[in-house]
GROMACS .gro file of N, CA and C in nm:
model
  468
    1MET      N    1  11.232  14.513   9.633
    1MET     CA    2  11.255  14.653   9.661
    1MET      C    3  11.376  14.663   9.754
    2PRO      N    4  11.483  14.733   9.714
    2PRO     CA    5  11.602  14.744   9.798
    2PRO      C    6  11.571  14.807   9.932
    3GLY      N    7  11.627  14.748  10.037
    3GLY     CA    8  11.614  14.803  10.171
    3GLY      C    9  11.477  14.783  10.235
    4GLY      N   10  11.387  14.713  10.174
    4GLY     CA   11  11.255  14.692  10.232
    4GLY      C   12  11.187  14.575  10.167
    5SER      N   13  11.073  14.541  10.217
    5SER     CA   14  11.000  14.430  10.158
    5SER      C   15  10.884  14.484  10.077
    6ALA      N   16  10.866  14.426   9.961
    6ALA     CA   17  10.754  14.465   9.875
    6ALA      C   18  10.638  14.371   9.902
    7ARG      N   19  10.524  14.427   9.929
    7ARG     CA   20  10.404  14.346   9.950
    7ARG      C   21  10.306  14.379   9.840
    8LEU      N   22  10.263  14.276   9.773
    8LEU     CA   23  10.162  14.295   9.670
    8LEU      C   24  10.025  14.283   9.733
    9SER      N   25   9.938  14.370   9.695
    9SER     CA   26   9.799  14.360   9.739
    9SER      C   27   9.723  14.288   9.629
   10ILE      N   28   9.689  14.164   9.655
   10ILE     CA   29   9.623  14.082   9.556
   10ILE      C   30   9.477  14.068   9.595
   11VAL      N   31   9.390  14.098   9.501
   11VAL     CA   32   9.246  14.084   9.524
   11VAL      C   33   9.204  13.950   9.464
   12ILE      N   34   9.143  13.868   9.546
   12ILE     CA   35   9.102  13.734   9.505
   12ILE      C   36   8.950  13.730   9.493
   13ASP      N   37   8.902  13.687   9.377
   13ASP     CA   38   8.760  13.660   9.358
   13ASP      C   39   8.739  13.516   9.403
   14LEU      N   40   8.677  13.498   9.520
   14LEU     CA   41   8.665  13.364   9.578
   14LEU      C   42   8.577  13.271   9.496
   15GLN      N   43   8.475  13.323   9.429
   15GLN     CA   44   8.392  13.238   9.343
   15GLN      C   45   8.473  13.189   9.224
   16GLU      N   46   8.552  13.278   9.166
   16GLU     CA   47   8.636  13.240   9.053
   16GLU      C   48   8.743  13.140   9.096
   17LEU      N   49   8.803  13.164   9.211
   17LEU     CA   50   8.904  13.072   9.265
   17LEU      C   51   8.843  12.935   9.292
   18THR      N   52   8.725  12.932   9.352
   18THR     CA   53   8.657  12.805   9.378
   18THR      C   54   8.633  12.730   9.247
   19ALA      N   55   8.583  12.799   9.145
   19ALA     CA   56   8.559  12.735   9.016
   19ALA      C   57   8.689  12.682   8.955
   20ASP      N   58   8.796  12.759   8.968
   20ASP     CA   59   8.926  12.717   8.914
   20ASP      C   60   8.978  12.592   8.986
   21VAL      N   61   8.972  12.591   9.118
   21VAL     CA   62   9.019  12.478   9.197
   21VAL      C   63   8.936  12.353   9.164
   22ARG      N   64   8.805  12.370   9.152
   22ARG     CA   65   8.718  12.256   9.119
   22ARG      C   66   8.747  12.202   8.979
   23ARG      N   67   8.782  12.291   8.886
   23ARG     CA   68   8.816  12.247   8.750
   23ARG      C   69   8.950  12.172   8.749
   24LEU      N   70   9.046  12.222   8.823
   24LEU     CA   71   9.179  12.161   8.827
   24LEU      C   72   9.178  12.025   8.896
   25ILE      N   73   9.094  12.010   8.999
   25ILE     CA   74   9.088  11.888   9.079
   25ILE      C   75   8.941  11.845   9.085
   26PRO      N   76   8.896  11.764   8.988
   26PRO     CA   77   8.753  11.733   8.975
   26PRO      C   78   8.686  11.674   9.100
   27ILE      N   79   8.759  11.601   9.183
   27ILE     CA   80   8.696  11.546   9.304
   27ILE      C   81   8.648  11.659   9.396
   28LEU      N   82   8.716  11.774   9.392
   28LEU     CA   83   8.674  11.888   9.474
   28LEU      C   84   8.539  11.942   9.428
   29ASP      N   85   8.510  11.926   9.299
   29ASP     CA   86   8.380  11.966   9.248
   29ASP      C   87   8.272  11.872   9.302
   30ALA      N   88   8.300  11.742   9.299
   30ALA     CA   89   8.204  11.644   9.352
   30ALA      C   90   8.179  11.666   9.501
   31MET      N   91   8.282  11.708   9.572
   31MET     CA   92   8.270  11.735   9.716
   31MET      C   93   8.205  11.871   9.744
   32GLN      N   94   8.192  11.953   9.640
   32GLN     CA   95   8.139  12.089   9.651
   32GLN      C   96   8.223  12.179   9.742
   33VAL      N   97   8.356  12.162   9.733
   33VAL     CA   98   8.448  12.248   9.809
   33VAL      C   99   8.428  12.393   9.766
   34GLU      N  100   8.424  12.481   9.865
   34GLU     CA  101   8.413  12.624   9.840
   34GLU      C  102   8.525  12.695   9.916
   35ILE      N  103   8.605  12.774   9.846
   35ILE     CA  104   8.708  12.854   9.910
   35ILE      C  105   8.637  12.978   9.965
   36ILE      N  106   8.644  12.997  10.096
   36ILE     CA  107   8.569  13.107  10.158
   36ILE      C  108   8.658  13.220  10.208
   37GLU      N  109   8.789  13.198  10.212
   37GLU     CA  110   8.880  13.304  10.254
   37GLU      C  111   9.019  13.273  10.200
   38LEU      N  112   9.085  13.376  10.148
   38LEU     CA  113   9.224  13.364  10.109
   38LEU      C  114   9.285  13.503  10.104
   39ASP      N  115   9.388  13.523  10.184
   39ASP     CA  116   9.466  13.645  10.179
   39ASP      C  117   9.612  13.607  10.201
   40ARG      N  118   9.697  13.699  10.235
   40ARG     CA  119   9.841  13.668  10.249
   40ARG      C  120   9.868  13.561  10.354
   41THR      N  121   9.793  13.564  10.464
   41THR     CA  122   9.828  13.479  10.577
   41THR      C  123   9.721  13.379  10.620
   42THR      N  124   9.604  13.384  10.560
   42THR     CA  125   9.494  13.298  10.604
   42THR      C  126   9.424  13.235  10.484
   43ALA      N  127   9.386  13.108  10.501
   43ALA     CA  128   9.308  13.038  10.399
   43ALA      C  129   9.201  12.955  10.469
   44ALA      N  130   9.084  12.947  10.406
   44ALA     CA  131   8.974  12.868  10.462
   44ALA      C  132   8.889  12.813  10.349
   45ALA      N  133   8.834  12.694  10.373
   45ALA     CA  134   8.745  12.630  10.276
   45ALA      C  135   8.632  12.562  10.351
   46ARG      N  136   8.521  12.543  10.280
   46ARG     CA  137   8.403  12.480  10.340
   46ARG      C  138   8.355  12.368  10.249
   47ILE      N  139   8.301  12.263  10.311
   47ILE     CA  140   8.230  12.159  10.236
   47ILE      C  141   8.094  12.137  10.303
   48PRO      N  142   7.992  12.114  10.222
   48PRO     CA  143   7.861  12.085  10.279
   48PRO      C  144   7.853  11.940  10.326
   49ALA      N  145   7.765  11.915  10.419
   49ALA     CA  146   7.748  11.778  10.467
   49ALA      C  147   7.700  11.686  10.354
   50GLY      N  148   7.601  11.732  10.276
   50GLY     CA  149   7.536  11.651  10.174
   50GLY      C  150   7.621  11.545  10.104
   51PRO      N  151   7.712  11.584  10.015
   51PRO     CA  152   7.788  11.483   9.941
   51PRO      C  153   7.908  11.427  10.019
   52ASN      N  154   7.927  11.470  10.142
   52ASN     CA  155   8.047  11.434  10.217
   52ASN      C  156   8.021  11.350  10.341
   53VAL      N  157   7.906  11.285  10.347
   53VAL     CA  158   7.876  11.202  10.463
   53VAL      C  159   7.899  11.055  10.430
   54ASN      N  160   7.927  10.979  10.535
   54ASN     CA  161   7.947  10.834  10.520
   54ASN      C  162   7.816  10.760  10.546
   55HIS      N  163   7.825  10.630  10.558
   55HIS     CA  164   7.706  10.547  10.579
   55HIS      C  165   7.643  10.564  10.717
   56PHE      N  166   7.708  10.640  10.806
   56PHE     CA  167   7.651  10.671  10.938
   56PHE      C  168   7.591  10.811  10.942
   57GLY      N  169   7.598  10.883  10.830
   57GLY     CA  170   7.546  11.019  10.825
   57GLY      C  171   7.640  11.122  10.883
   58MET      N  172   7.765  11.083  10.906
   58MET     CA  173   7.867  11.175  10.957
   58MET      C  174   7.966  11.208  10.845
   59ALA      N  175   8.041  11.316  10.864
   59ALA     CA  176   8.139  11.356  10.763
   59ALA      C  177   8.236  11.242  10.736
   60TYR      N  178   8.256  11.213  10.609
   60TYR     CA  179   8.348  11.109  10.566
   60TYR      C  180   8.492  11.153  10.597
   61ALA      N  181   8.571  11.063  10.650
   61ALA     CA  182   8.709  11.094  10.690
   61ALA      C  183   8.790  11.152  10.574
   62GLY      N  184   8.774  11.096  10.456
   62GLY     CA  185   8.847  11.145  10.339
   62GLY      C  186   8.809  11.288  10.302
   63SER      N  187   8.684  11.324  10.324
   63SER     CA  188   8.641  11.461  10.297
   63SER      C  189   8.701  11.558  10.397
   64LEU      N  190   8.706  11.519  10.525
   64LEU     CA  191   8.769  11.603  10.626
   64LEU      C  192   8.916  11.624  10.594
   65PHE      N  193   8.984  11.518  10.554
   65PHE     CA  194   9.124  11.526  10.515
   65PHE      C  195   9.141  11.623  10.398
   66THR      N  196   9.060  11.605  10.295
   66THR     CA  197   9.075  11.682  10.172
   66THR      C  198   9.048  11.830  10.192
   67VAL      N  199   8.945  11.866  10.268
   67VAL     CA  200   8.915  12.007  10.287
   67VAL      C  201   9.027  12.077  10.366
   68ALA      N  202   9.101  12.002  10.445
   68ALA     CA  203   9.217  12.059  10.514
   68ALA      C  204   9.340  12.063  10.422
   69GLU      N  205   9.364  11.957  10.351
   69GLU     CA  206   9.483  11.946  10.266
   69GLU      C  207   9.486  12.048  10.155
   70VAL      N  208   9.372  12.080  10.096
   70VAL     CA  209   9.365  12.170   9.982
   70VAL      C  210   9.418  12.310  10.015
   71LEU      N  211   9.414  12.349  10.141
   71LEU     CA  212   9.455  12.484  10.179
   71LEU      C  213   9.602  12.512  10.145
   72GLY      N  214   9.687  12.413  10.156
   72GLY     CA  215   9.829  12.432  10.127
   72GLY      C  216   9.856  12.469   9.982
   73GLY      N  217   9.765  12.436   9.895
   73GLY     CA  218   9.781  12.470   9.754
   73GLY      C  219   9.732  12.608   9.718
   74LEU      N  220   9.676  12.681   9.815
   74LEU     CA  221   9.619  12.812   9.785
   74LEU      C  222   9.716  12.928   9.804
   75PHE      N  223   9.808  12.920   9.898
   75PHE     CA  224   9.897  13.033   9.927
   75PHE      C  225   9.985  13.075   9.809
   76PRO      N  226  10.023  12.985   9.717
   76PRO     CA  227  10.098  13.033   9.601
   76PRO      C  228  10.017  13.129   9.511
   77ARG      N  229   9.890  13.147   9.539
   77ARG     CA  230   9.810  13.246   9.466
   77ARG      C  231   9.815  13.382   9.534
   78THR      N  232   9.875  13.387   9.654
   78THR     CA  233   9.886  13.514   9.726
   78THR      C  234  10.029  13.532   9.774
   79SER      N  235  10.057  13.502   9.898
   79SER     CA  236  10.186  13.533   9.960
   79SER      C  237  10.301  13.447   9.911
   80LEU      N  238  10.275  13.327   9.863
   80LEU     CA  239  10.383  13.239   9.816
   80LEU      C  240  10.390  13.233   9.664
   81ALA      N  241  10.343  13.338   9.599
   81ALA     CA  242  10.351  13.344   9.453
   81ALA      C  243  10.498  13.356   9.414
   82ALA      N  244  10.547  13.259   9.336
   82ALA     CA  245  10.687  13.258   9.292
   82ALA      C  246  10.690  13.200   9.151
   83GLU      N  247  10.770  13.261   9.066
   83GLU     CA  248  10.777  13.216   8.927
   83GLU      C  249  10.813  13.067   8.922
   84GLY      N  250  10.728  12.990   8.855
   84GLY     CA  251  10.751  12.846   8.841
   84GLY      C  252  10.717  12.765   8.964
   85GLY      N  253  10.670  12.829   9.071
   85GLY     CA  254  10.645  12.760   9.197
   85GLY      C  255  10.515  12.683   9.198
   86VAL      N  256  10.525  12.556   9.234
   86VAL     CA  257  10.411  12.466   9.244
   86VAL      C  258  10.408  12.408   9.385
   87PRO      N  259  10.292  12.413   9.452
   87PRO     CA  260  10.283  12.355   9.586
   87PRO      C  261  10.257  12.205   9.579
   88LEU      N  262  10.330  12.131   9.658
   88LEU     CA  263  10.312  11.986   9.666
   88LEU      C  264  10.291  11.947   9.812
   89VAL      N  265  10.203  11.853   9.836
   89VAL     CA  266  10.190  11.800   9.972
   89VAL      C  267  10.289  11.683   9.984
   90LYS      N  268  10.368  11.685  10.090
   90LYS     CA  269  10.466  11.578  10.112
   90LYS      C  270  10.416  11.476  10.213
   91ARG      N  271  10.343  11.527  10.312
   91ARG     CA  272  10.294  11.438  10.418
   91ARG      C  273  10.184  11.511  10.492
   92MET      N  274  10.092  11.435  10.547
   92MET     CA  275   9.980  11.495  10.619
   92MET      C  276   9.946  11.407  10.737
   93GLU      N  277   9.929  11.469  10.852
   93GLU     CA  278   9.884  11.399  10.973
   93GLU      C  279   9.748  11.455  11.010
   94ILE      N  280   9.656  11.367  11.048
   94ILE     CA  281   9.524  11.413  11.086
   94ILE      C  282   9.477  11.343  11.213
   95ASP      N  283   9.417  11.419  11.299
   95ASP     CA  284   9.352  11.366  11.419
   95ASP      C  285   9.203  11.391  11.403
   96PHE      N  286   9.126  11.284  11.401
   96PHE     CA  287   8.980  11.295  11.397
   96PHE      C  288   8.933  11.304  11.542
   97LEU      N  289   8.876  11.418  11.579
   97LEU     CA  290   8.847  11.447  11.720
   97LEU      C  291   8.702  11.424  11.759
   98ARG      N  292   8.610  11.456  11.670
   98ARG     CA  293   8.466  11.443  11.697
   98ARG      C  294   8.397  11.414  11.564
   99PRO      N  295   8.285  11.345  11.568
   99PRO     CA  296   8.208  11.328  11.444
   99PRO      C  297   8.142  11.461  11.405
  100ALA      N  298   8.125  11.482  11.277
  100ALA     CA  299   8.058  11.603  11.228
  100ALA      C  300   7.939  11.562  11.143
  101ALA      N  301   7.825  11.620  11.172
  101ALA     CA  302   7.703  11.591  11.096
  101ALA      C  303   7.656  11.713  11.017
  102THR      N  304   7.736  11.819  11.017
  102THR     CA  305   7.700  11.944  10.950
  102THR      C  306   7.805  11.979  10.846
  103ASP      N  307   7.786  12.092  10.779
  103ASP     CA  308   7.893  12.147  10.696
  103ASP      C  309   8.015  12.166  10.785
  104VAL      N  310   8.133  12.165  10.725
  104VAL     CA  311   8.255  12.191  10.800
  104VAL      C  312   8.340  12.295  10.728
  105VAL      N  313   8.422  12.364  10.806
  105VAL     CA  314   8.514  12.466  10.755
  105VAL      C  315   8.654  12.431  10.803
  106SER      N  316   8.749  12.436  10.710
  106SER     CA  317   8.890  12.420  10.746
  106SER      C  318   8.955  12.558  10.741
  107ARG      N  319   9.048  12.583  10.833
  107ARG     CA  320   9.113  12.715  10.838
  107ARG      C  321   9.258  12.697  10.882
  108THR      N  322   9.345  12.771  10.814
  108THR     CA  323   9.487  12.769  10.849
  108THR      C  324   9.545  12.908  10.831
  109SER      N  325   9.664  12.928  10.884
  109SER     CA  326   9.733  13.056  10.866
  109SER      C  327   9.884  13.034  10.861
  110ILE      N  328   9.951  13.137  10.812
  110ILE     CA  329  10.096  13.135  10.799
  110ILE      C  330  10.145  13.274  10.838
  111THR      N  331  10.261  13.282  10.899
  111THR     CA  332  10.312  13.412  10.945
  111THR      C  333  10.392  13.481  10.835
  112GLU      N  334  10.404  13.612  10.849
  112GLU     CA  335  10.486  13.689  10.754
  112GLU      C  336  10.632  13.643  10.758
  113ASP      N  337  10.684  13.610  10.878
  113ASP     CA  338  10.821  13.560  10.888
  113ASP      C  339  10.838  13.429  10.812
  114GLU      N  340  10.739  13.342  10.822
  114GLU     CA  341  10.746  13.214  10.752
  114GLU      C  342  10.737  13.234  10.601
  115ILE      N  343  10.654  13.326  10.558
  115ILE     CA  344  10.645  13.358  10.415
  115ILE      C  345  10.780  13.403  10.364
  116ALA      N  346  10.846  13.494  10.436
  116ALA     CA  347  10.977  13.545  10.396
  116ALA      C  348  11.079  13.432  10.390
  117ARG      N  349  11.078  13.342  10.488
  117ARG     CA  350  11.171  13.229  10.489
  117ARG      C  351  11.150  13.139  10.368
  118ILE      N  352  11.025  13.105  10.342
  118ILE     CA  353  10.993  13.015  10.231
  118ILE      C  354  11.038  13.076  10.098
  119LEU      N  355  11.004  13.203  10.075
  119LEU     CA  356  11.040  13.266   9.948
  119LEU      C  357  11.190  13.281   9.931
  120SER      N  358  11.260  13.311  10.039
  120SER     CA  359  11.406  13.322  10.033
  120SER      C  360  11.468  13.187   9.999
  121GLU      N  361  11.423  13.082  10.067
  121GLU     CA  362  11.475  12.948  10.042
  121GLU      C  363  11.441  12.902   9.900
  122TYR      N  364  11.321  12.934   9.855
  122TYR     CA  365  11.279  12.898   9.720
  122TYR      C  366  11.369  12.967   9.616
  123ASP      N  367  11.396  13.096   9.637
  123ASP     CA  368  11.482  13.170   9.544
  123ASP      C  369  11.622  13.110   9.538
  124GLU      N  370  11.670  13.065   9.654
  124GLU     CA  371  11.806  13.011   9.664
  124GLU      C  372  11.817  12.868   9.612
  125ARG      N  373  11.719  12.782   9.645
  125ARG     CA  374  11.731  12.639   9.618
  125ARG      C  375  11.633  12.585   9.513
  126GLY      N  376  11.532  12.666   9.479
  126GLY     CA  377  11.430  12.618   9.386
  126GLY      C  378  11.324  12.533   9.453
  127LYS      N  379  11.330  12.526   9.585
  127LYS     CA  380  11.229  12.454   9.663
  127LYS      C  381  11.239  12.498   9.808
  128ALA      N  382  11.126  12.487   9.877
  128ALA     CA  383  11.122  12.522  10.019
  128ALA      C  384  11.009  12.446  10.085
  129ASP      N  385  11.041  12.382  10.196
  129ASP     CA  386  10.940  12.309  10.272
  129ASP      C  387  10.869  12.404  10.369
  130PHE      N  388  10.742  12.376  10.394
  130PHE     CA  389  10.669  12.452  10.495
  130PHE      C  390  10.560  12.364  10.555
  131GLU      N  391  10.516  12.404  10.672
  131GLU     CA  392  10.417  12.327  10.748
  131GLU      C  393  10.297  12.416  10.778
  132LEU      N  394  10.179  12.357  10.770
  132LEU     CA  395  10.056  12.428  10.806
  132LEU      C  396   9.977  12.345  10.906
  133ALA      N  397   9.931  12.408  11.011
  133ALA     CA  398   9.839  12.346  11.107
  133ALA      C  399   9.700  12.395  11.071
  134THR      N  400   9.607  12.303  11.061
  134THR     CA  401   9.471  12.335  11.019
  134THR      C  402   9.370  12.277  11.117
  135GLU      N  403   9.267  12.354  11.145
  135GLU     CA  404   9.154  12.303  11.222
  135GLU      C  405   9.033  12.294  11.130
  136VAL      N  406   8.957  12.187  11.150
  136VAL     CA  407   8.831  12.169  11.077
  136VAL      C  408   8.721  12.175  11.182
  137THR      N  409   8.626  12.266  11.162
  137THR     CA  410   8.519  12.286  11.261
  137THR      C  411   8.382  12.264  11.198
  138ASP      N  412   8.287  12.222  11.281
  138ASP     CA  413   8.149  12.209  11.236
  138ASP      C  414   8.078  12.343  11.252
  139THR      N  415   7.950  12.348  11.219
  139THR     CA  416   7.878  12.476  11.223
  139THR      C  417   7.862  12.531  11.365
  140ALA      N  418   7.876  12.448  11.466
  140ALA     CA  419   7.870  12.495  11.605
  140ALA      C  420   8.005  12.548  11.652
  141GLY      N  421   8.108  12.534  11.568
  141GLY     CA  422   8.242  12.579  11.606
  141GLY      C  423   8.325  12.473  11.676
  142THR      N  424   8.274  12.352  11.686
  142THR     CA  425   8.348  12.241  11.748
  142THR      C  426   8.457  12.194  11.654
  143VAL      N  427   8.579  12.180  11.704
  143VAL     CA  428   8.688  12.127  11.624
  143VAL      C  429   8.667  11.977  11.607
  144VAL      N  430   8.645  11.934  11.483
  144VAL     CA  431   8.618  11.793  11.456
  144VAL      C  432   8.742  11.720  11.404
  145ALA      N  433   8.839  11.796  11.353
  145ALA     CA  434   8.964  11.736  11.305
  145ALA      C  435   9.073  11.842  11.309
  146ALA      N  436   9.196  11.796  11.326
  146ALA     CA  437   9.313  11.885  11.325
  146ALA      C  438   9.420  11.818  11.241
  147THR      N  439   9.488  11.897  11.158
  147THR     CA  440   9.591  11.840  11.072
  147THR      C  441   9.722  11.916  11.085
  148ARG      N  442   9.829  11.847  11.051
  148ARG     CA  443   9.960  11.906  11.027
  148ARG      C  444   9.998  11.864  10.887
  149GLY      N  445  10.005  11.961  10.798
  149GLY     CA  446  10.041  11.933  10.660
  149GLY      C  447  10.182  11.978  10.632
  150PHE      N  448  10.257  11.893  10.566
  150PHE     CA  449  10.395  11.922  10.529
  150PHE      C  450  10.398  11.936  10.378
  151TYR      N  451  10.427  12.057  10.333
  151TYR     CA  452  10.420  12.092  10.192
  151TYR      C  453  10.557  12.135  10.141
  152GLN      N  454  10.567  12.147  10.009
  152GLN     CA  455  10.688  12.200   9.949
  152GLN      C  456  10.648  12.290   9.833
  153LEU      N  457  10.703  12.409   9.830
  153LEU     CA  458  10.693  12.496   9.715
  153LEU      C  459  10.813  12.462   9.629
  154ARG      N  460  10.786  12.413   9.508
  154ARG     CA  461  10.893  12.359   9.424
  154ARG      C  462  10.888  12.421   9.285
  155ARG      N  463  11.004  12.451   9.231
  155ARG     CA  464  11.013  12.508   9.096
  155ARG      C  465  10.997  12.396   8.993
  156PHE      N  466  10.904  12.417   8.901
  156PHE     CA  467  10.885  12.323   8.790
  156PHE      C  468  10.896  12.396   8.659
   0.00000   0.00000   0.00000
């Protein structure tokens, strides 16, 4: 829109999105990943303790990593929707802070300024890097892991 920014109001059916993500990435189905929030600037997912515990009865490190990493692939369904744009993870750092024996939730956000930068760079170059900081919390709200994910929206 000339002289202003156009914002699309996208309504997301979270059950449908969860089913789609689980179909596209079968391990997410085995982990029982559930997308619980997605809008322009925020994404969150949950995994139950059941299939995601290790031999000590605590959340498996790979499950904590995955529930955080998957969030970077969700924004192209809302604010980072771009023709031909595919999200790729380039690198991920994780700090395991506390053991988790319950379900966990991962949550991240992105600013409107960052969305504008990414889309502008993508339009110009066909790719744009972006970073997401994510916290993974247990049911008591304790942060059990924190990640920095380095992603790229790339034209394919």
